Every structure is written in C-alpha cells, then in structure tokens.
XYZ file of C-alpha atoms in Angstrom:
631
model
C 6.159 -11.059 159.454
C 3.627 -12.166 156.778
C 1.371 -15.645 156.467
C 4.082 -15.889 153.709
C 7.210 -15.423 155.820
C 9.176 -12.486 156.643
C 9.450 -9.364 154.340
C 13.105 -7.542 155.439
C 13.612 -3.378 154.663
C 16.877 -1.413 155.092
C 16.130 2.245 155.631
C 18.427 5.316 156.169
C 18.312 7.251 159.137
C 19.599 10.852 159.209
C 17.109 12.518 161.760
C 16.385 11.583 165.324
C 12.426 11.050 163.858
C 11.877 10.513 160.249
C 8.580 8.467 158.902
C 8.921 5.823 156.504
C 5.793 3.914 154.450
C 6.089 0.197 153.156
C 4.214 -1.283 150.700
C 3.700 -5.034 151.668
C 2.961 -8.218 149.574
C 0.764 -9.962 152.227
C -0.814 -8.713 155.568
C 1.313 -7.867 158.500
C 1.206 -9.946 161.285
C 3.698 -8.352 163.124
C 6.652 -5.946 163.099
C 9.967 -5.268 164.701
C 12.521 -2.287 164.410
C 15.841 -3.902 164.578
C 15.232 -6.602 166.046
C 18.525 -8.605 165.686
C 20.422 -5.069 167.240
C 22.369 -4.195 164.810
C 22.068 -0.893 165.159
C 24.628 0.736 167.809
C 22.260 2.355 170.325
C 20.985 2.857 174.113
C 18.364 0.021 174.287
C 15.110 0.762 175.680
C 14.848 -1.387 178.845
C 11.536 -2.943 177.514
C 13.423 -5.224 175.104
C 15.295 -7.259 177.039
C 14.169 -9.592 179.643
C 14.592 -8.403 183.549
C 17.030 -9.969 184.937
C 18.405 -10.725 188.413
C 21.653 -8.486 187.346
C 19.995 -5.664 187.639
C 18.314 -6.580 191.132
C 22.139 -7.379 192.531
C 23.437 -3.847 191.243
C 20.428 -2.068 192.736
C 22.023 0.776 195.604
C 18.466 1.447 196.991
C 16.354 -1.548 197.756
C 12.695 -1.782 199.804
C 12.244 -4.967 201.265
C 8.644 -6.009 201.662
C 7.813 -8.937 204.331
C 3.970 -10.692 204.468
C 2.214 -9.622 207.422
C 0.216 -12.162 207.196
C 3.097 -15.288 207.378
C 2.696 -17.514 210.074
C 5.392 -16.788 212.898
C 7.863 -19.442 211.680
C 7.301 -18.382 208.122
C 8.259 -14.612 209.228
C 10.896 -15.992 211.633
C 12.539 -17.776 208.054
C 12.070 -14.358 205.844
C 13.659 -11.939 208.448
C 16.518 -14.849 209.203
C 17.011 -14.454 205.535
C 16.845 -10.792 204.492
C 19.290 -9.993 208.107
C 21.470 -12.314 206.383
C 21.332 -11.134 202.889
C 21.725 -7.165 204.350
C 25.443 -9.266 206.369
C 26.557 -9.965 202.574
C 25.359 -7.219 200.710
C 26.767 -3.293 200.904
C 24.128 -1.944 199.154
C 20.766 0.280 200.905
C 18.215 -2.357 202.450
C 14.909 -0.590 204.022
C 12.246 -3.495 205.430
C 8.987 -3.037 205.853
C 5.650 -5.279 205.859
C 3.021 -5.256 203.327
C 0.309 -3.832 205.510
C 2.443 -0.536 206.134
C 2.687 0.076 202.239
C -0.808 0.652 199.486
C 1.821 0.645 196.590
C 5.563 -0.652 196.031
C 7.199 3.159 195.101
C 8.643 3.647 191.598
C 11.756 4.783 191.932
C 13.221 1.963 194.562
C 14.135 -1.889 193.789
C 11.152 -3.612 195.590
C 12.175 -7.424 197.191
C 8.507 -8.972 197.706
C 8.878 -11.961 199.738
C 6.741 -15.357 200.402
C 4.454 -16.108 198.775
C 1.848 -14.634 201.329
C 2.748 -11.352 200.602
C 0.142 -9.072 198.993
C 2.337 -8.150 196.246
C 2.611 -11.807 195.147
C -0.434 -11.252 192.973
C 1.425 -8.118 191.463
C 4.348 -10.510 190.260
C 2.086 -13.750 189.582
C -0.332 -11.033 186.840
C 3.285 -10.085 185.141
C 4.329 -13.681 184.384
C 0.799 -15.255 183.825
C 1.540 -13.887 179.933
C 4.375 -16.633 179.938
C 2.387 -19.224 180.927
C 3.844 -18.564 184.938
C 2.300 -18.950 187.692
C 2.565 -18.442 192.129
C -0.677 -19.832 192.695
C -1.297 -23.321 194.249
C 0.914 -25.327 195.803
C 3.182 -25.708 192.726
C 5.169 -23.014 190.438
C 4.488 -22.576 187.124
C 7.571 -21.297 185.348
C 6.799 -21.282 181.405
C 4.341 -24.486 181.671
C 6.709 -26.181 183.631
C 5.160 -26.905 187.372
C 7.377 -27.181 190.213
C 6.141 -27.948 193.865
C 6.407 -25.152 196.558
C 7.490 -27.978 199.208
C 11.717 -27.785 199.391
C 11.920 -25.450 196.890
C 13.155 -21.998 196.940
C 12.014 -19.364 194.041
C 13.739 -16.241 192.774
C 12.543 -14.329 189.852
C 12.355 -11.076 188.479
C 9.641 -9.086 186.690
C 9.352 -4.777 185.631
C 8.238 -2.453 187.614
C 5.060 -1.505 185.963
C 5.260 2.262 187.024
C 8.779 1.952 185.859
C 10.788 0.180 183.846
C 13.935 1.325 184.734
C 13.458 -0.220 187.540
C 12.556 -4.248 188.342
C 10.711 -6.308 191.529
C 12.427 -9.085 193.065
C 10.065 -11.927 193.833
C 11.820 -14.849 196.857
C 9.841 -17.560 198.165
C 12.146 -19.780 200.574
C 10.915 -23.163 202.141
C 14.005 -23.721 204.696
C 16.502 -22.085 206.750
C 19.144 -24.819 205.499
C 18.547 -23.421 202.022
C 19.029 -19.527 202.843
C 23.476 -19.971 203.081
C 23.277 -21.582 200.004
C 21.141 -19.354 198.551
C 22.843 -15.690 199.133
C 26.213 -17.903 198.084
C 24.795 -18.863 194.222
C 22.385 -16.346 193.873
C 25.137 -13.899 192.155
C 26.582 -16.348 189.843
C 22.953 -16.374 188.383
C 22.835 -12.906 187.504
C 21.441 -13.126 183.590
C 18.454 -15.439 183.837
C 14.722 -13.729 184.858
C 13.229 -16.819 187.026
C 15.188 -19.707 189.177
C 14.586 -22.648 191.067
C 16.134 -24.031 193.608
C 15.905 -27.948 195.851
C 16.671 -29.105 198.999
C 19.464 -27.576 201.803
C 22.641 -26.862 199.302
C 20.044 -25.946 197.735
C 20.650 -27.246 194.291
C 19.486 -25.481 190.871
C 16.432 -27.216 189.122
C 14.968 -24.406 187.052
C 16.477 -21.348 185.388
C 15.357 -19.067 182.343
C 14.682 -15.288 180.810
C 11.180 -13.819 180.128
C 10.493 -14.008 176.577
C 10.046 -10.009 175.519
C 6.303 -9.292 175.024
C 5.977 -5.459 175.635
C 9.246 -4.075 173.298
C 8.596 -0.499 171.656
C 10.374 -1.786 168.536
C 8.112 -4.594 168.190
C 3.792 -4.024 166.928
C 1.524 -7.264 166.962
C -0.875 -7.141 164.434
C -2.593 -10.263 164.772
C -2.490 -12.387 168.217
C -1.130 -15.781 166.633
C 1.896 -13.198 165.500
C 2.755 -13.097 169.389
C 5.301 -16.225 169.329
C 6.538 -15.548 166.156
C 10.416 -15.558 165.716
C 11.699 -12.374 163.662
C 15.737 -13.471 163.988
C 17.103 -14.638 160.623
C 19.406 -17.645 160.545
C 22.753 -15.794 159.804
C 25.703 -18.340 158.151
C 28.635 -18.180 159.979
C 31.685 -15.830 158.373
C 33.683 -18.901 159.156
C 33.388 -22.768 160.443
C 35.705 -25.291 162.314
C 35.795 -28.014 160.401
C 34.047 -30.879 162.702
C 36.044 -33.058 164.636
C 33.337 -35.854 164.048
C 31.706 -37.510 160.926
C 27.545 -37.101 160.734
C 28.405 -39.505 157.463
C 30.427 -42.274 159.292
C 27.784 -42.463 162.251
C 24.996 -42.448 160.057
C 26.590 -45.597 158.235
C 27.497 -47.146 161.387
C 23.543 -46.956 161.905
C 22.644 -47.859 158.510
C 24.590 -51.169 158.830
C 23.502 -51.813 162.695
C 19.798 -51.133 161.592
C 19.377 -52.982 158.734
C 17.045 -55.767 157.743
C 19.735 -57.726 157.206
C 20.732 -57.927 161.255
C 16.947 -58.410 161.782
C 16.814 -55.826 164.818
C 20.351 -57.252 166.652
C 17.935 -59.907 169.308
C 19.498 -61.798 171.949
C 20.444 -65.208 170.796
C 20.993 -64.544 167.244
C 23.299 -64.649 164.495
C 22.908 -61.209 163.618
C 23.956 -59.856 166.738
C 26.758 -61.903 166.570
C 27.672 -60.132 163.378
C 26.674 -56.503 165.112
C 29.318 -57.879 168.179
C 31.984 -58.315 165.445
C 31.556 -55.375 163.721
C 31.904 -53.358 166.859
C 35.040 -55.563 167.308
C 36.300 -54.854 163.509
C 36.350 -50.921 164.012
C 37.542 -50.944 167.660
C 40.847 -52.693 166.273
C 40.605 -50.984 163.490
C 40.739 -47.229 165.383
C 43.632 -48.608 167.138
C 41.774 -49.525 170.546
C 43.576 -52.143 172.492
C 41.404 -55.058 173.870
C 41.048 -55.556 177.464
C 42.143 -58.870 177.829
C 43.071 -61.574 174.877
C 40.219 -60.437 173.467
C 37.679 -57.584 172.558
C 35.314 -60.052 173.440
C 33.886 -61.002 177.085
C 32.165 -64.106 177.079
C 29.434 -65.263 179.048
C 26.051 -67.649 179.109
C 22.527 -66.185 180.610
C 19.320 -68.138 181.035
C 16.887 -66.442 179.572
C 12.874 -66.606 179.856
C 11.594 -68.712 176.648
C 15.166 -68.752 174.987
C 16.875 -71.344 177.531
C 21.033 -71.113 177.640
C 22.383 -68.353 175.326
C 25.522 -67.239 174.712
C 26.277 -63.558 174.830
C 29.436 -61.063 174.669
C 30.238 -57.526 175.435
C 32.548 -55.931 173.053
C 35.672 -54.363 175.308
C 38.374 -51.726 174.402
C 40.868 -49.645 176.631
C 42.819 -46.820 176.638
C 45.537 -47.604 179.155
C 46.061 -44.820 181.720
C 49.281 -43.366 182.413
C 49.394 -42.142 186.212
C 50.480 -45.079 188.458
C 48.131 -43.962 191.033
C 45.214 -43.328 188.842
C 45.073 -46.008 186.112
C 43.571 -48.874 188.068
C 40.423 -46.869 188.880
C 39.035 -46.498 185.321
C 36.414 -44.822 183.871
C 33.748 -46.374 181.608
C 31.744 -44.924 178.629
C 29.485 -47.500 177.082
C 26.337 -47.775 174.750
C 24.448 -51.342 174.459
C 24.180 -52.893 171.037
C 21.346 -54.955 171.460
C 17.797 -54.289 170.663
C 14.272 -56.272 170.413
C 15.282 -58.333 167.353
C 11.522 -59.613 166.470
C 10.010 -58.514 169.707
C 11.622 -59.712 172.415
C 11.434 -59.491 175.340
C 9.649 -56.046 175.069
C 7.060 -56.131 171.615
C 3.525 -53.912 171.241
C 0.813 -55.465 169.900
C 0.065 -55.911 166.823
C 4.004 -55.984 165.765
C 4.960 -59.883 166.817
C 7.053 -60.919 164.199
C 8.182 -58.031 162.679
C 11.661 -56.551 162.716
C 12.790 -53.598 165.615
C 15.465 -52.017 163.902
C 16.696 -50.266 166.782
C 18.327 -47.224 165.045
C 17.664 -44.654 167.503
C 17.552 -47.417 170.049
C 20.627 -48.055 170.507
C 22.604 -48.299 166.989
C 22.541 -44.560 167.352
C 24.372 -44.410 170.839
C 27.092 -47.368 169.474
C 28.026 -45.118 166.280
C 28.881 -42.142 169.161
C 30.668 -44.928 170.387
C 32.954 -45.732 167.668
C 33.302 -42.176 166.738
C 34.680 -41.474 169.565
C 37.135 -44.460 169.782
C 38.134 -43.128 166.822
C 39.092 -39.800 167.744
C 40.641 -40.731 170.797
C 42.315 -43.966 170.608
C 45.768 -43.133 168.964
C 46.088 -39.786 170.562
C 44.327 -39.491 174.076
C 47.282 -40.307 177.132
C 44.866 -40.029 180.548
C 45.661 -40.544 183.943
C 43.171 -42.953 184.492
C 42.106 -46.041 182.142
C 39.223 -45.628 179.793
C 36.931 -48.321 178.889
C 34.944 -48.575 175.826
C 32.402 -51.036 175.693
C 28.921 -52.069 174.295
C 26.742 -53.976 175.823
C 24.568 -56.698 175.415
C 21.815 -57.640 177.025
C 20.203 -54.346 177.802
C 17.172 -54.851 176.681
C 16.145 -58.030 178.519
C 17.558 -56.387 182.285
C 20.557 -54.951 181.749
C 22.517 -58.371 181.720
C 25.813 -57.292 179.882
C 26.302 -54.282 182.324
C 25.999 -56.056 185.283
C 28.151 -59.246 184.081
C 30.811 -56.697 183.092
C 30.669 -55.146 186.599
C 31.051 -58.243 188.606
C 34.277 -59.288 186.827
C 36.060 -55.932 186.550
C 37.725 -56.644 189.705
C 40.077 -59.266 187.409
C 41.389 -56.872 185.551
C 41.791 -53.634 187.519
C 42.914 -53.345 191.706
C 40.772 -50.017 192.000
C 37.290 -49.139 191.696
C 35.192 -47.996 188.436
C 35.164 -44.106 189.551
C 32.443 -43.071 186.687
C 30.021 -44.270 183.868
C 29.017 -42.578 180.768
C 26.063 -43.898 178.947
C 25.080 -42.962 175.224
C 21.634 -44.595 174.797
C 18.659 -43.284 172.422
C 20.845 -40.683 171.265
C 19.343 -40.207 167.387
C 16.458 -37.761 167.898
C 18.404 -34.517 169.467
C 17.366 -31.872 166.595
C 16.964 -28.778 168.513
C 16.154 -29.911 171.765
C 18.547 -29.742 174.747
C 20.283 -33.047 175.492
C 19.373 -34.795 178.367
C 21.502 -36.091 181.483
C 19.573 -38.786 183.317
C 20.627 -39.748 186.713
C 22.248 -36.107 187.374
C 21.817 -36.948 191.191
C 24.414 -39.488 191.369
C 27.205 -36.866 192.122
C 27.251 -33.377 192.581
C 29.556 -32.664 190.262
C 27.768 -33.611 187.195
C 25.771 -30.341 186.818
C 28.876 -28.274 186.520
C 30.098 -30.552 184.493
C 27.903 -30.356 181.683
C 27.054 -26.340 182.303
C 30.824 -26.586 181.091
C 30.280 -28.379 177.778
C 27.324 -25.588 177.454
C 30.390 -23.325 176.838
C 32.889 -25.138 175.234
C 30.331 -27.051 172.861
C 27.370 -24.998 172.184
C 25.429 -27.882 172.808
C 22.463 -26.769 175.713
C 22.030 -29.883 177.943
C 19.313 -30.266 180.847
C 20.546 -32.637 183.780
C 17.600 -34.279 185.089
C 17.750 -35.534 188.744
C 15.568 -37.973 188.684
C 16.585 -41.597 189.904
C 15.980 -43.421 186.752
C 16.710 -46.974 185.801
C 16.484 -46.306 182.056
C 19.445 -48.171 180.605
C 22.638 -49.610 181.911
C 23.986 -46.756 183.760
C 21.540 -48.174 186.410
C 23.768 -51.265 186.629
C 26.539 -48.669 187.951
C 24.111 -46.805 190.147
C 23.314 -50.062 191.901
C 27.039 -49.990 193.373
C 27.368 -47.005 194.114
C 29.708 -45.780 190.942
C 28.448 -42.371 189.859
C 27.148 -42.706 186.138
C 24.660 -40.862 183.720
C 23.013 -41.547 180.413
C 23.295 -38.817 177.599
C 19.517 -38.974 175.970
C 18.069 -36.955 173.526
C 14.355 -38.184 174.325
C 11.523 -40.658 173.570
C 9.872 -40.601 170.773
C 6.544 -42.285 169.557
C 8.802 -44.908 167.729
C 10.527 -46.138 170.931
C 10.708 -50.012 170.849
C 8.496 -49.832 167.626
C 9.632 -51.415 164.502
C 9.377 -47.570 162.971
C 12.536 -46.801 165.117
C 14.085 -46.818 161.459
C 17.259 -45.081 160.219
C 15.451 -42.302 158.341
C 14.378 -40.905 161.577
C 17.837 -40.166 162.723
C 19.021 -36.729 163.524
C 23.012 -37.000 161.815
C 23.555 -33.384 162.932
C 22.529 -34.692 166.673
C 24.997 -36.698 166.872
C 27.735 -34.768 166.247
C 26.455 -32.549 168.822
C 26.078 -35.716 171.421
C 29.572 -36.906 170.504
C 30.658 -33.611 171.449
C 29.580 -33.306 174.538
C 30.677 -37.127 175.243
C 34.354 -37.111 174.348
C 34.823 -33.345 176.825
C 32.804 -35.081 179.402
C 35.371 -38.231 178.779
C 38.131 -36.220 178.961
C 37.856 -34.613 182.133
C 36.699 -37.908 184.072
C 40.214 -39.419 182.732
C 42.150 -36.783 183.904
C 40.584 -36.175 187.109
C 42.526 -36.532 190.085
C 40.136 -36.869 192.429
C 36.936 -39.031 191.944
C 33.139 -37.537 192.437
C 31.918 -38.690 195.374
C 28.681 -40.484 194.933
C 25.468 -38.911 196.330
C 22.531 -41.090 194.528
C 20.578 -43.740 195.856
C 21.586 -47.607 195.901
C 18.793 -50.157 194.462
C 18.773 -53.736 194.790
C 18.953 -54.936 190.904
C 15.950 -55.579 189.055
C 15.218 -58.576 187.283
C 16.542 -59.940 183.894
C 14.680 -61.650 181.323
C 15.188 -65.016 182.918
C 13.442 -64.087 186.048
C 10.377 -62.011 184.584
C 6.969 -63.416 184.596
C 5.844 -64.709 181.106
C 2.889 -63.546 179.725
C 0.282 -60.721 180.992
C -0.802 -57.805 179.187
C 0.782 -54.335 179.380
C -1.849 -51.179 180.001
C -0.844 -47.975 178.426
C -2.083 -44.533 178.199
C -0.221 -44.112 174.975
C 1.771 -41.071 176.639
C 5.513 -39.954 175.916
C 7.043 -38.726 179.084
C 9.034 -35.643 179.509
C 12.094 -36.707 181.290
C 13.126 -33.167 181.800
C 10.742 -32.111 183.950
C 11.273 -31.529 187.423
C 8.397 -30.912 189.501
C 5.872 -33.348 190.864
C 3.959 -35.522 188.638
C 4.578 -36.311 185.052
C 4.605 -34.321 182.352
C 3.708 -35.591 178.684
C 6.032 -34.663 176.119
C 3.543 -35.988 173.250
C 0.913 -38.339 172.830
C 0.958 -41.456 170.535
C -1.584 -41.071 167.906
C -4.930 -43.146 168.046
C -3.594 -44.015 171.312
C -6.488 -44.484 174.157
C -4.540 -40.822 175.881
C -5.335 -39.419 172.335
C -9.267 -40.447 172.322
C -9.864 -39.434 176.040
C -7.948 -35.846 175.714
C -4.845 -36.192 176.827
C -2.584 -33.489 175.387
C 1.378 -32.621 175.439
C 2.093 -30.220 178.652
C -0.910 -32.451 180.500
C 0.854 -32.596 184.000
C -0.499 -36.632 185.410
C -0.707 -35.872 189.039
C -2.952 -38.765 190.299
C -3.719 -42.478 188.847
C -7.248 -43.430 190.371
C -6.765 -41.127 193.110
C -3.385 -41.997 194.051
C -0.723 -39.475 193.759
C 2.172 -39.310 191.362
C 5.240 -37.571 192.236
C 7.670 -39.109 190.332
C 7.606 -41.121 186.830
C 8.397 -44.410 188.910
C 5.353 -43.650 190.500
C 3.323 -43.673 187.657
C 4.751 -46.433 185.960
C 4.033 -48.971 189.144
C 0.527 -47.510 189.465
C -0.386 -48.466 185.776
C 1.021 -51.888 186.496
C -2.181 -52.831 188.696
C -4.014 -52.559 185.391
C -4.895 -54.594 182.620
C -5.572 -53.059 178.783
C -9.599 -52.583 178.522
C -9.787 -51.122 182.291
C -11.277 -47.304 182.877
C -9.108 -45.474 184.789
C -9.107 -41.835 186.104
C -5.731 -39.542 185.752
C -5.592 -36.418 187.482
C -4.052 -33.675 185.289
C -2.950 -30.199 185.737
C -3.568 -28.800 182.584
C -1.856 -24.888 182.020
C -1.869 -24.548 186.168
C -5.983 -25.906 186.520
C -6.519 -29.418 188.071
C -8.809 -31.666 185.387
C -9.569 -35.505 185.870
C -10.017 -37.361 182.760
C -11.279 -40.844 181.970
C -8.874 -43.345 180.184
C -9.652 -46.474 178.550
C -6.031 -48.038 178.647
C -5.009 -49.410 175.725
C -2.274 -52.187 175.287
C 1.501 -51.727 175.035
C-alpha cells in the first residue's frame, strides 16, 4: 500500500527462502505476503483472528477462578465451570489466581470474572481494538455494553504461545449459565460475544481484526487500518430478481416537486395514493375489499377534517386454517409535504421530498408486489399496504388495525415494516423492535445466509414508525431500516441521495422474511412490551420550540446510553465537541440508558438553554457543555 493506492507483484517461488527486491513508485505504507490466501499453505496462527473454535476443541484446559470474588460471585463461577466440566469430555484442571504467577504456555487457560488477576492480561490484548474490561461497561470495538445482566465470552492469544489461545467469561447470573454452555458451541467462529438477560440472548458478536500477522509489515502507523483485499468480479452473477431501475423511478416520481413532499391533506398525496393503487392492480394484487382504497376522516391539529386513505392489496392464503390470521408488510407513503407536522427551522415553506423517507420503503413495496403477486400461493393471507398518516402519529396504521377484524376472523400474527430504507450502502441493515418475538433473530441470521445481506437486530423498544401501531396490541412486528441520516425530515432528503443497490439488498431480505411468515404454521409468540398509543397530530400541543443537540443516533447500539452515529454540521453538538462514537450517558446529571431516555430528557428544554451531557468518549467519562440549538 502506497499514498497512491496499492502496487500488486507476482513472484515465483521455487525454494523454501528466496529474497526478492521491489522497486516502488511511491513510499510504502504497508505490506502483506498473500494476503487474500491464495497460496495453498499451513497458515501461521498469527493471521487469523482467535476464535472460540479453537477454545471448544482444546483436550487440556486450566481453569483460573478470582480469589478475590465475593462469596456469591465465586459461588456463580464454580456453579458454572462444575457445570460446563457435566457437558464437556475434554481435561478441566481449576485453580485460583493466587495459586498461579503465570497462566502456563502449553495449556488452554479459562480466566474467569472479571476480578480475576488475569483480566488485565486479556483487557492489554484487546485495548489495540479499541476493547475494553474496565469499568462497569464492555468495550467491544468502541461499542460499550454494561456489565449488569450481561454475560461476556471472548478469546485472545496466548502471548507465550500462539498456538495456543485464553478464554476470557464474565457471567452476571446463574439463570444465564444453562443457556450459556447450550449456545456457546454454535458460536464457535467469532473472537468476542455478548450475551442479555436469563435465556440469555445474543447482543454482541465479532472477530479480532489481525494486527500482529508475519505476512503483513506496517510502515507508517495510519497504514494500520488499511484494507489490502482487492475487489475481485464475480466469475459469474444471478441475474437479480429485483429492479434498482424500477425502484429508483418509483422514488423519482414519489419525490418529485411535482407531489410537493406527499403532506396530509393534499392533492398530491392523493395522486401518490393512486399511483400506489395503479401498480398494485397493475402487478396483479387483488384489493381487499371493493377497493384498494380504505377510507377514512382524521381531525387534525391546524388542518381541521381531512380525508385520508390507505392503499390495500392481498394475497389470499390457501390453508383453511391459516388464511384468516394474515400477515402484514407495509411502508407509509406520506411525508412532511411543506413542513408539517414535523419542520426545522429555517425550512417553513419549503418542499420535504421524502425520498429516503418513505418513497424509498413504498418502491420495496411495489417491487415486491410485483414479484410475488401472480406466483406466491401461502398458507396464510398477505397484506400489502401503505400507509398514511405516519408522520402526524401513526394514524393510517392504527385505523387499519381497528377495522381488520371486518375482514378477517383471526388475528394479524406479524408486521413487516420497510421505512427509511434508501441509505443502506455498506452498512448492515437494521431490525428495530427485534424484542417483540424471539424468533426474529434467527430469522434474519437466516437471510444472512441465503441473501448475503448482514443485518443487525436491535432490541430496543422503539416507536419509530408504524410497526409501533402493531406493537401496541401485542402483534409481533419490526421495521427494516438502513439508518438516519443528517437529511432526515430535511427538505435535502432528495432522490440523489438514494442508495439503488440498497434496495435491492432490502427487498431481498423483505420478500424471504415474507415468505416464511406466510407459510408458517405456527405464529411467534409475542414477547415485547405493550404501550398505550401515543398521540396523533390532532391531539399534540401547537406551538413550542424543539431543543436539539444536532446528534444522529446509532440505533444499533446496544449498551447503555446513546451512541452518536454522526453529528449534523454547524449543529450546536458540532461547536461544543461532540463527535461520532461519543457514548451520551447523562443529560444534566440524569442518566440515560436508553434512547427514549434521552429523547424525554431533552424535552424539558428549550433551544438557547446550556446543558451538560455526560459522554464516554473511547471508554473515558467527559462532560461537555451544549448550547442546544433548535430542531
């Protein structure tokens, strides 16, 4: 690797050793010997990642308990280990850490707790990947996890010998340790994991990037991070079963000037509503009553009486048994219109074209309708619909809830919700509201497989869009997101910002995860928590100023606090230091676990008002100052 890019040689090798000299265009910055292994040889164990494979086929093992644990704590270790030792044939010695000076270098060492001496061994290993032990959170890779009802497992070289690795295990709970020793093998190829709760359920998972590889010489410290894979083009390519070019016209059209940003009330979402309505009949989707339309009247806050409709298409089921308990997959076609009810200041009056927000999750939508409607036979009933109404309190969701008892004897079993689904690139795509059943993990660790497409359930309880409406009776349901973005309910949420490739990836994901809820025998059982609605427009307050800190939230994360994804520019975050990674842990001294914590605690606030957010800032606690700024 060069400032200039990389510089690629293909050398012959006849002898074990042979010397070769290169005469480069531009200083190195770092080199690798084979580093995409093509070459068919006996790796050197320093470059791959340890991983907790190698632990589980380990014959000779040296468990190492804290002497220094409170009884309970050492009552909890030795309750596991007796326990692992019942399920496990291998060799187990156990000893504590004041009977040993070193951990030997020819055994598999288990350290466990985190009050063991040896923690300090593993937490100086990871603290090159930005990991951490210390405090009362874990710091896997920047990402901070609290110690409280969480159990860690990771894995790291043994320094004297890397043929051999250390096991780290920190458990919280007895309730966790049967759950534990059950999952742990199915985890065998990641380096670090985190686990919540009793079952206990996976919230964290990874591999240690490779730092100390004999194949690979730094030159210059900024080289350390730098990737030495080149993209290879496939030999050969399945041709897509979805159009990038029909959804990005779908958006085009949805997020034009000419529908003025689709705002409740108005002609142009009229003309968005029968557009929807066009290709749904056009696909061959059959309407769910006379119509595709479902008609209803909301008072709204400043708008009096309006008229709205959600556009409705089925796919009749074909099991007797199963058909009358449908499953839903929706995306709301609304958006702000001119600014309303949700506008920044400064842009009152202009249009919100709303392409990532939501034109991008109605052009999944369609394409989906179109690939299933004349071909997909399921066992239960699938309803396609788009929303109105989302923006001003999920209004369409929740009228099309309360009447689906006219048209179908059984319950709604499931809800699939494509919102803000335009900015994927090369993140993972995320699955709000994960917690609703505990199904939906393995769910979408299937589409990993049969997609390609890496997705990241969160388990937050969120009320982000209108899968909420479904949460709030109990009906298991999840949004597919790929992520804010600095143009969220901005009138530069423009079509040019949309990622096409994305959304072939998203629709993906959607029409496997559709599948298998319509042919499902059995329904998930439901396992979130049930909130009283929130308001709609109608019954908001008018007027009053929103404070902001200019922050982008990382919905992904899953320890305590919140961490910032990015910061808006010449926001009042940007001029007092905030920075992506920052971890808000407090708002004037109150904590934040949670992003619904931090959201009500900035309500007390008007713009113009000093405020002090605790951050945790690469593991070290910082306060900063904040002038809030206004939304």
């Amino acid at each position: 690797a060069t400032p200039k890019g990389l510089e690629t040689f293909v050398v012959n090798m006849k002898e074990k050793k042979q010397v070769f000299e290169f005469d480069l265009s531009n200083e190195p910055l770092k080199l690798a010997v084979d580093p995409q292994y093509d070459v068919f040889r006996i790796l050197d164990p320093m470059e791959v990642p340890p991983t907790w494979s190698k632990i589980l086929a380990s014959k000779d093992n040296l468990v190492v308990l804290p002497s220094k644990a409170d009884e309970n704590r050492k009552k909890l270790y030795q309750e596991f280990v007796d326990k692992w030792k019942a399920a496990d044939n291998d060799q187990f010695e156990v000893v504590y850490d004041n009977e040993l000076n070193n951990l030997p270098a020819n055994r598999t060492s288990w350290i466990i707790g985190f009050e063991n001496k040896f923690a300090d061994l593993i937490n100086a290993d990871i603290s090159g990947s930005h990991s951490s032990l210390k405090g009362d959170s874990v710091l896997y890779e920047n990402r901070a996890t609290a110690k409280s009802n969480h159990s860690f497992v990771l894995t790291v070289y043994n320094g004297q010998n890397p043929d051999y690795n250390l096991a780290f295990i920190a458990i919280d709970n007895s309730a966790a340790i049967d759950g534990l020793i059950t999952k742990l093998p199915h985890y065998g190829k990641y380096s670090y994991l985190g686990f919540e709760g009793d079952e206990p359920v996976n919230i964290a998972k990874g591999e240690w990037p490779v730092l100390n590889s004999p194949l690979i010489k730094i030159f210059s410290s900024s080289a350390q991070k730098v990737n030495m894979v080149q993209k290879r083009e496939p030999l050969g390519t399945l041709a897509p079963i979805f159009s990038e070019q029909r959804m990005m016209d779908h958006i085009k059209y949805l997020a034009s000037n000419k529908l003025k940003g689709r705002g409740l009330g108005t002609p142009e979402l009229d003309s968005a509503a029968n557009y929807i309505a066009g290709k749904f009949k056009e696909y061959g989707l059959e309407p769910l009553g006379n119509s595709y339309y479902q008609l209803f009247s909301q008072n709204l806050a400043g708008k009096g009486e309006v008229q709205m409709k959600n556009v409705v298409g089925i796919i009749r089921g074909t099991d007797e048994k199963l058909k009358d308990a449908p499953v839903v997959i929706s995306a709301h076609y609304d958006h702000l219109g001119l600014g309303w009810p949700d506008v920044r200041k400064g842009d009152e009056g202009k249009i919100h074209a709303g392409a990532d927000d939501n034109a991008s999750g109605v052009s999944i939508l369609l394409e989906i309708v179109k690939s299933l409607a004349r071909t997909l036979q399921p066992k239960r009933t699938v309803i396609f619909v788009a929303f109105t109404g989302e923006e001003a309190g999920l209004i369409g969701s929740r009228y099309f809830i309360s009447q689906a008892k006219k048209y179908f004897t059984g319950a709604i079993t499931a809800n699939v919700n494509l919102d803000t689904d335009g900015s994927l690139f090369d993140k993972k795509l995320l699955v709000l509201n994960g917690n609703t059943a505990k199904e939906w993990k393995f769910v979408f660790m299937g589409t990993d497989y049969t997609t390609g497409v890496k997705s990241e359930v969160v388990q937050q309880e969120l009320d982000a869009s209108d899968q909420a409406a479904f949460i709030e009776k109990g009906i298991p349901a999840v949004q597919l997101f790929t992520g804010a973005t600095e143009n969220y309910h901005r009138p530069s949420d423009t079509f040019d910002k949309i990622d096409g490739k994305g959304l072939v990836k998203v629709a993906a994901v959607a029409k496997e995860v559709l599948e298998y809820l319509a042919d499902r025998d059995v329904p998930f059982e439901f396992t979130g928590k049930i909130a009283s609605a929130g308001p709609a427009a109608a019954e908001k307050p008018a007027g009053g100023r929103r404070a902001s800190t200019g922050s982008v939230p990382d919905f992904a994360f899953t320890g305590e606090g919140v961490k910032v994804a990015s910061v808006i520019p010449g926001s009042s975050g940007e001029k007092a230091g905030l920075l992506a990674g920052d971890i808000i842990t407090s708002v004037n001294g109150d904590p934040v676990k949670k992003l619904t914590d931090y959201s009500d605690a900035l309500k007390k606030f008007q713009p113009g008002e000093t405020i002090k957010l605790g951050i945790l800032r690469e593991g070290k606690a910082k306060v900063i100052q904040i002038a809030l700024g206004e939304r």
